[in-house]
PDB file of C-alpha atoms in Angstrom:
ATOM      1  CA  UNK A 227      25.552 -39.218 -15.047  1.00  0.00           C
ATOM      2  CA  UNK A 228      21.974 -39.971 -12.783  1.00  0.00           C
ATOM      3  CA  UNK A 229      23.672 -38.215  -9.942  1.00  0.00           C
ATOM      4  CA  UNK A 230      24.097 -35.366 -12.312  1.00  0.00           C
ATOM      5  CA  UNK A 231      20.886 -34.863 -13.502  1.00  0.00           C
ATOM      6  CA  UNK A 232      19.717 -35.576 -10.540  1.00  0.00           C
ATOM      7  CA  UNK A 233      21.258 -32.515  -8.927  1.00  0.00           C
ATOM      8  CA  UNK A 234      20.201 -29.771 -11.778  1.00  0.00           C
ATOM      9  CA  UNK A 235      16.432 -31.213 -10.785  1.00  0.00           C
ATOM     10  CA  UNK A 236      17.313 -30.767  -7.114  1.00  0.00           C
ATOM     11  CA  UNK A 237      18.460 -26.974  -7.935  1.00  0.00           C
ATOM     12  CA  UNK A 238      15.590 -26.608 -10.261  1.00  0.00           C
ATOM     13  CA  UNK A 239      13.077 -27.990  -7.433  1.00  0.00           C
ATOM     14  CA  UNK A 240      15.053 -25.452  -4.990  1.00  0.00           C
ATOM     15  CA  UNK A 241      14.958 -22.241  -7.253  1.00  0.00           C
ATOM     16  CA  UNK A 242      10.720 -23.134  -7.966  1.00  0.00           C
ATOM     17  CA  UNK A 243       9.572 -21.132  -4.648  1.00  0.00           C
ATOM     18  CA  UNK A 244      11.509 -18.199  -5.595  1.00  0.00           C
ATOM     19  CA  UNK A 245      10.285 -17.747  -8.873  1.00  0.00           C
ATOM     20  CA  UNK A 246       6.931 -17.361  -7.500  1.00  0.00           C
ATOM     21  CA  UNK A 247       8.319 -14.717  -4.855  1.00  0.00           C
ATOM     22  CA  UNK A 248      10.329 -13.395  -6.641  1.00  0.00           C
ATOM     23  CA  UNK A 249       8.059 -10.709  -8.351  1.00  0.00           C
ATOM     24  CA  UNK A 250       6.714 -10.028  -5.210  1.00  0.00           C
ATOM     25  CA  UNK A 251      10.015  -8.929  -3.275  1.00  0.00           C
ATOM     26  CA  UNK A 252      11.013  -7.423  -6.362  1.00  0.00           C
ATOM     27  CA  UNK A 253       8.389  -5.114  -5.926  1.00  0.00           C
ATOM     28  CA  UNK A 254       8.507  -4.803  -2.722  1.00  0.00           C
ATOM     29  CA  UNK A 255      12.185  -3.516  -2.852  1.00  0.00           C
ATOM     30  CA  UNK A 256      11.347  -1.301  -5.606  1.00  0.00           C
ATOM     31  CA  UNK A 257       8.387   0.816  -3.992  1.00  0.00           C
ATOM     32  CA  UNK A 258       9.013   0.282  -0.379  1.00  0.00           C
ATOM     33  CA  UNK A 259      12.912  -0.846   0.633  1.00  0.00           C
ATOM     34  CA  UNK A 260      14.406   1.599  -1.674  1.00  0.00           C
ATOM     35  CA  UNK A 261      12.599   4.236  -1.051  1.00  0.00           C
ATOM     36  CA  UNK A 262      12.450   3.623   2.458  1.00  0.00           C
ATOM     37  CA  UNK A 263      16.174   4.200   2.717  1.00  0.00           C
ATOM     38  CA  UNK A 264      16.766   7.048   0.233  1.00  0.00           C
ATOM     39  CA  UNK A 265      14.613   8.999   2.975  1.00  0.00           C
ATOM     40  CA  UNK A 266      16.638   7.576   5.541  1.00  0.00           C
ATOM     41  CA  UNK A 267      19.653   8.590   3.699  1.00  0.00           C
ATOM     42  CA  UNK A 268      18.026  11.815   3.006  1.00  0.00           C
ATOM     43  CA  UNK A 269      16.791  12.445   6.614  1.00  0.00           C
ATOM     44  CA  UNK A 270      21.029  12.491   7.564  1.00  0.00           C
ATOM     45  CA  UNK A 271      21.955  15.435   4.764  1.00  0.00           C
ATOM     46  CA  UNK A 272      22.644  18.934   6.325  1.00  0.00           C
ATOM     47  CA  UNK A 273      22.086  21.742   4.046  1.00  0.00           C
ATOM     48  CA  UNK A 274      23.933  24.513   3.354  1.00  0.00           C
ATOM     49  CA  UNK A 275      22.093  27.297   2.726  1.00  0.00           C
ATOM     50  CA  UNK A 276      22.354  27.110  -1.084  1.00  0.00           C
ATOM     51  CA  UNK A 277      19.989  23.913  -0.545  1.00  0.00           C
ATOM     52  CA  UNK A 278      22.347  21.450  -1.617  1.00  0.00           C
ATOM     53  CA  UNK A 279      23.870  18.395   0.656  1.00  0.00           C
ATOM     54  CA  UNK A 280      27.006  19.518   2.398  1.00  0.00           C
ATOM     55  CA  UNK A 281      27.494  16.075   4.926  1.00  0.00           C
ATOM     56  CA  UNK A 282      25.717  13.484   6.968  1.00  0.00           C
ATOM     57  CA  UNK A 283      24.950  14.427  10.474  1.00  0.00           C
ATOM     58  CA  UNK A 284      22.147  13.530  13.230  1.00  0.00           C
ATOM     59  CA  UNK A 285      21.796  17.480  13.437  1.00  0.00           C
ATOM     60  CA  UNK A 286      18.379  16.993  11.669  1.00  0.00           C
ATOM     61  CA  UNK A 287      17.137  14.009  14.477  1.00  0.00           C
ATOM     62  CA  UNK A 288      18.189  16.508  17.391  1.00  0.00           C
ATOM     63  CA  UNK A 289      16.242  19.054  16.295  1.00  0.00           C
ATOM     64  CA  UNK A 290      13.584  16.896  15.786  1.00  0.00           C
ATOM     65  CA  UNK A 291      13.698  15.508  19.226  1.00  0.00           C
ATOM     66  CA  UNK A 292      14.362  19.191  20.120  1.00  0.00           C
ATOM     67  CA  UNK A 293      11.411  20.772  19.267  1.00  0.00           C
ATOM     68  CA  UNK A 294       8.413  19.940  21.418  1.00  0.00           C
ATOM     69  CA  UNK A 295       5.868  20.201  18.241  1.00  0.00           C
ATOM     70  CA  UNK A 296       7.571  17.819  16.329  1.00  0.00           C
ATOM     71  CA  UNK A 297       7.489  15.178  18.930  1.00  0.00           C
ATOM     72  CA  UNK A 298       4.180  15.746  19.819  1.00  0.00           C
ATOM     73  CA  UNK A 299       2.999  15.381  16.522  1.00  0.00           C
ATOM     74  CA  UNK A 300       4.751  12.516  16.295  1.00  0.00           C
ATOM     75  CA  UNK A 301       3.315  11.053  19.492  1.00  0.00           C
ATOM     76  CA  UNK A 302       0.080  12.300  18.285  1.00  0.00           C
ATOM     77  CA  UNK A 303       0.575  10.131  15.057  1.00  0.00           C
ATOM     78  CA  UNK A 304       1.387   7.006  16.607  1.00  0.00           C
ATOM     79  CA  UNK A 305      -1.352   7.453  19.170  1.00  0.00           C
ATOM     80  CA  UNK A 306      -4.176   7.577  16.564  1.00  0.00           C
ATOM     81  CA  UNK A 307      -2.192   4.426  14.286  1.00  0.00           C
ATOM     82  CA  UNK A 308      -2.423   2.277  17.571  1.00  0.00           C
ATOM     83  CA  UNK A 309      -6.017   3.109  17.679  1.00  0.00           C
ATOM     84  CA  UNK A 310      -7.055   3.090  14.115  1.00  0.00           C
ATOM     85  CA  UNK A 311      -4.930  -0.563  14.323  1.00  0.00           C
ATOM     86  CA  UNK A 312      -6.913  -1.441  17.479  1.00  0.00           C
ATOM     87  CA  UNK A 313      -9.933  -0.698  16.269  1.00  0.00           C
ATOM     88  CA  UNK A 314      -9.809  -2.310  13.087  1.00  0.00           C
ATOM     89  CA  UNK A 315      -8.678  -5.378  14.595  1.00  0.00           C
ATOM     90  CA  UNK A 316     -11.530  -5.749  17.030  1.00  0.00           C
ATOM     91  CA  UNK A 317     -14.148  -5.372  14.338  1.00  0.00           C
ATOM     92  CA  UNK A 318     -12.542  -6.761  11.236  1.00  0.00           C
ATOM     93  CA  UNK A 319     -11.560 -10.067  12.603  1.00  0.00           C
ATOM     94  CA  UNK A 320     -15.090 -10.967  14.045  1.00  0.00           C
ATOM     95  CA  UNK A 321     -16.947 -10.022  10.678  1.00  0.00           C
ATOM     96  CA  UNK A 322     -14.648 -12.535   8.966  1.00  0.00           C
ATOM     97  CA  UNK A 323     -15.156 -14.666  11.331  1.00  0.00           C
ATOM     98  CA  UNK A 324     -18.923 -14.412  11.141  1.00  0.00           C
ATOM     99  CA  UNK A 325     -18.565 -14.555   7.178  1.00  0.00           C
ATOM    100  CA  UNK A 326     -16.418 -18.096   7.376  1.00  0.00           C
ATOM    101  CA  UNK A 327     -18.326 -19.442   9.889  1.00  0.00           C
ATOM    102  CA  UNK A 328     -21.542 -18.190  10.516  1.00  0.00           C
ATOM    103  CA  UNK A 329     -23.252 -17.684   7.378  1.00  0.00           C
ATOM    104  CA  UNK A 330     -24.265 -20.431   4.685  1.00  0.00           C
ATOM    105  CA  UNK A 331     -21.609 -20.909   1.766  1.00  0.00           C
ATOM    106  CA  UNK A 332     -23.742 -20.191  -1.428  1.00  0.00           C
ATOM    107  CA  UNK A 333     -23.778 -16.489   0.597  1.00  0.00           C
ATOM    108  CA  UNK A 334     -20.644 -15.989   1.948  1.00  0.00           C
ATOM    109  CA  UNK A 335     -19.682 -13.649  -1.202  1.00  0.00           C
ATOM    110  CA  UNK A 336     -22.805 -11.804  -1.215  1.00  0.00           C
ATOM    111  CA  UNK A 337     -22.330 -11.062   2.438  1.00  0.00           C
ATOM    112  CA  UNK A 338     -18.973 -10.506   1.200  1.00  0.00           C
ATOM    113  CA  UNK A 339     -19.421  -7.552  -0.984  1.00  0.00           C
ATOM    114  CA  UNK A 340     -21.709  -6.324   1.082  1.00  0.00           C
ATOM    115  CA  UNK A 341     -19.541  -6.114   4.154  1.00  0.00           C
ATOM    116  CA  UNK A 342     -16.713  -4.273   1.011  1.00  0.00           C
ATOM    117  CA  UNK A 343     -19.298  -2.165  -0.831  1.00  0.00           C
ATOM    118  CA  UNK A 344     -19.112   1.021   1.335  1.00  0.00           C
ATOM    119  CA  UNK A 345     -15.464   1.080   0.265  1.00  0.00           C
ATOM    120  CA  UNK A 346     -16.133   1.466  -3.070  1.00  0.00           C
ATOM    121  CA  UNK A 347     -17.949   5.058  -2.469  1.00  0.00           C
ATOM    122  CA  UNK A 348     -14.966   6.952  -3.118  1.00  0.00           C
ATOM    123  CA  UNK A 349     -14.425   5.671  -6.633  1.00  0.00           C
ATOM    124  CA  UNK A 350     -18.302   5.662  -7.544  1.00  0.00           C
ATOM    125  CA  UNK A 351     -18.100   9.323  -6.271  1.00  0.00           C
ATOM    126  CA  UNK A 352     -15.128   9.838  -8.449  1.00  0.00           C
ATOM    127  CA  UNK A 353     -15.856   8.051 -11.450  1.00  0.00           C
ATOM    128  CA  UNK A 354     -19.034  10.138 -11.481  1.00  0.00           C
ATOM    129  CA  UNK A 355     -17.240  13.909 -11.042  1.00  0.00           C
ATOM    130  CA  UNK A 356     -14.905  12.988 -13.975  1.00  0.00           C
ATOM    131  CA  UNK A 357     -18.442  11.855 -16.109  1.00  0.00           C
ATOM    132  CA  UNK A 358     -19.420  15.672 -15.247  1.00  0.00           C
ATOM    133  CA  UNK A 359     -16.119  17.433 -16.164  1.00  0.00           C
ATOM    134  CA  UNK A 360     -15.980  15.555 -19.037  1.00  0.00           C
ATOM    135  CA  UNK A 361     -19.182  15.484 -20.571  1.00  0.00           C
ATOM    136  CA  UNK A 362     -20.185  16.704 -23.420  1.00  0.00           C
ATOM    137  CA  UNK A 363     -21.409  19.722 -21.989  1.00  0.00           C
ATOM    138  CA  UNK A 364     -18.246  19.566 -18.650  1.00  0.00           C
ATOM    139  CA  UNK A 365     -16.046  22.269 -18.176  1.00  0.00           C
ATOM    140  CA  UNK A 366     -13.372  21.236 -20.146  1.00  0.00           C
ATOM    141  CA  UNK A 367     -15.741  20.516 -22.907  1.00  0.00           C
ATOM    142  CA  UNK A 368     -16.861  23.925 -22.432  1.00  0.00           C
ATOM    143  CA  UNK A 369     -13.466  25.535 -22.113  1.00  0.00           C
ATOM    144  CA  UNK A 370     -12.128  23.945 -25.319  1.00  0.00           C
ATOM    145  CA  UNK A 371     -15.395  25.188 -27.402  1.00  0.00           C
ATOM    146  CA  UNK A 372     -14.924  29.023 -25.889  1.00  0.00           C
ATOM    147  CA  UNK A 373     -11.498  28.410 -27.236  1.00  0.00           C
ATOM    148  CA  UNK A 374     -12.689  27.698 -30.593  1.00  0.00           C
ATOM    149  CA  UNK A 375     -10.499  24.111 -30.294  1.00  0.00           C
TER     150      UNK A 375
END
């Protein structure tokens, strides 16, 4: 009966990782994997000229590969992600290596958001354009009163 209960806690001990991954590669599957595929799936449909799906086929890759454009904007995407990859690399990894080692604990997370504030321009920006279009005297504020609503 020990050697029992002893295995259920052994499976239970086993399972405890996954639980905690488990939402994670859920997720993952969900908004990456599967819809990863479904374009790969997608990408091997010929159409007829009705638009719908008439068979798989690598007609659509070959003409890809075909067409000079299409490769060269490909080429031209990859070329700027190996940069933009490069790049970031070279200058991210020093900062955080200047921010763990370099500069006193009690202001690592000042330096911190510092180093991340610039990033947030987009949303201040943003938040600020819907505060306009909103407002009391916005556009759609105004819009709805023309209206009569």
């Amino acid at each position: 009966m020990d050697a029992e209960i002893r295995l259920r806690q052994e499976s239970r001990e086993r399972l405890k990782p996954w639980l905690f991954v488990g939402p994670a590669v859920l997720w993952t599957a969900a908004f990456f994997i599967l819809p990863f595929a479904a374009m790969g799936v997608v990408s091997l449909w010929t159409r007829t000229s009705a638009g719908s799906a008439s068979s798989f086929s690598l007609a659509n890759y070959a003409q890809f590969f075909a067409n000079p454009s299409y490769f060269q904007a490909m080429v031209n995407s990859l070329e700027v992600t190996a940069m933009v990859t490069g790049l970031s690399i070279l200058l991210a990894y020093p900062l955080a290596w200047v921010l763990a080692e370099r500069v006193p604990e009690r202001w690592q997370r000042l330096a911190l958001m510092l180093a991340v504030l610039p990033f947030w321009t987009s949303y201040v920006v943003r938040s600020y354009s819907w505060l306009l279009v909103l407002a009391e005297r916005g556009v759609v504020n105004n819009t709805l009163m023309s209206l009569g609503v």
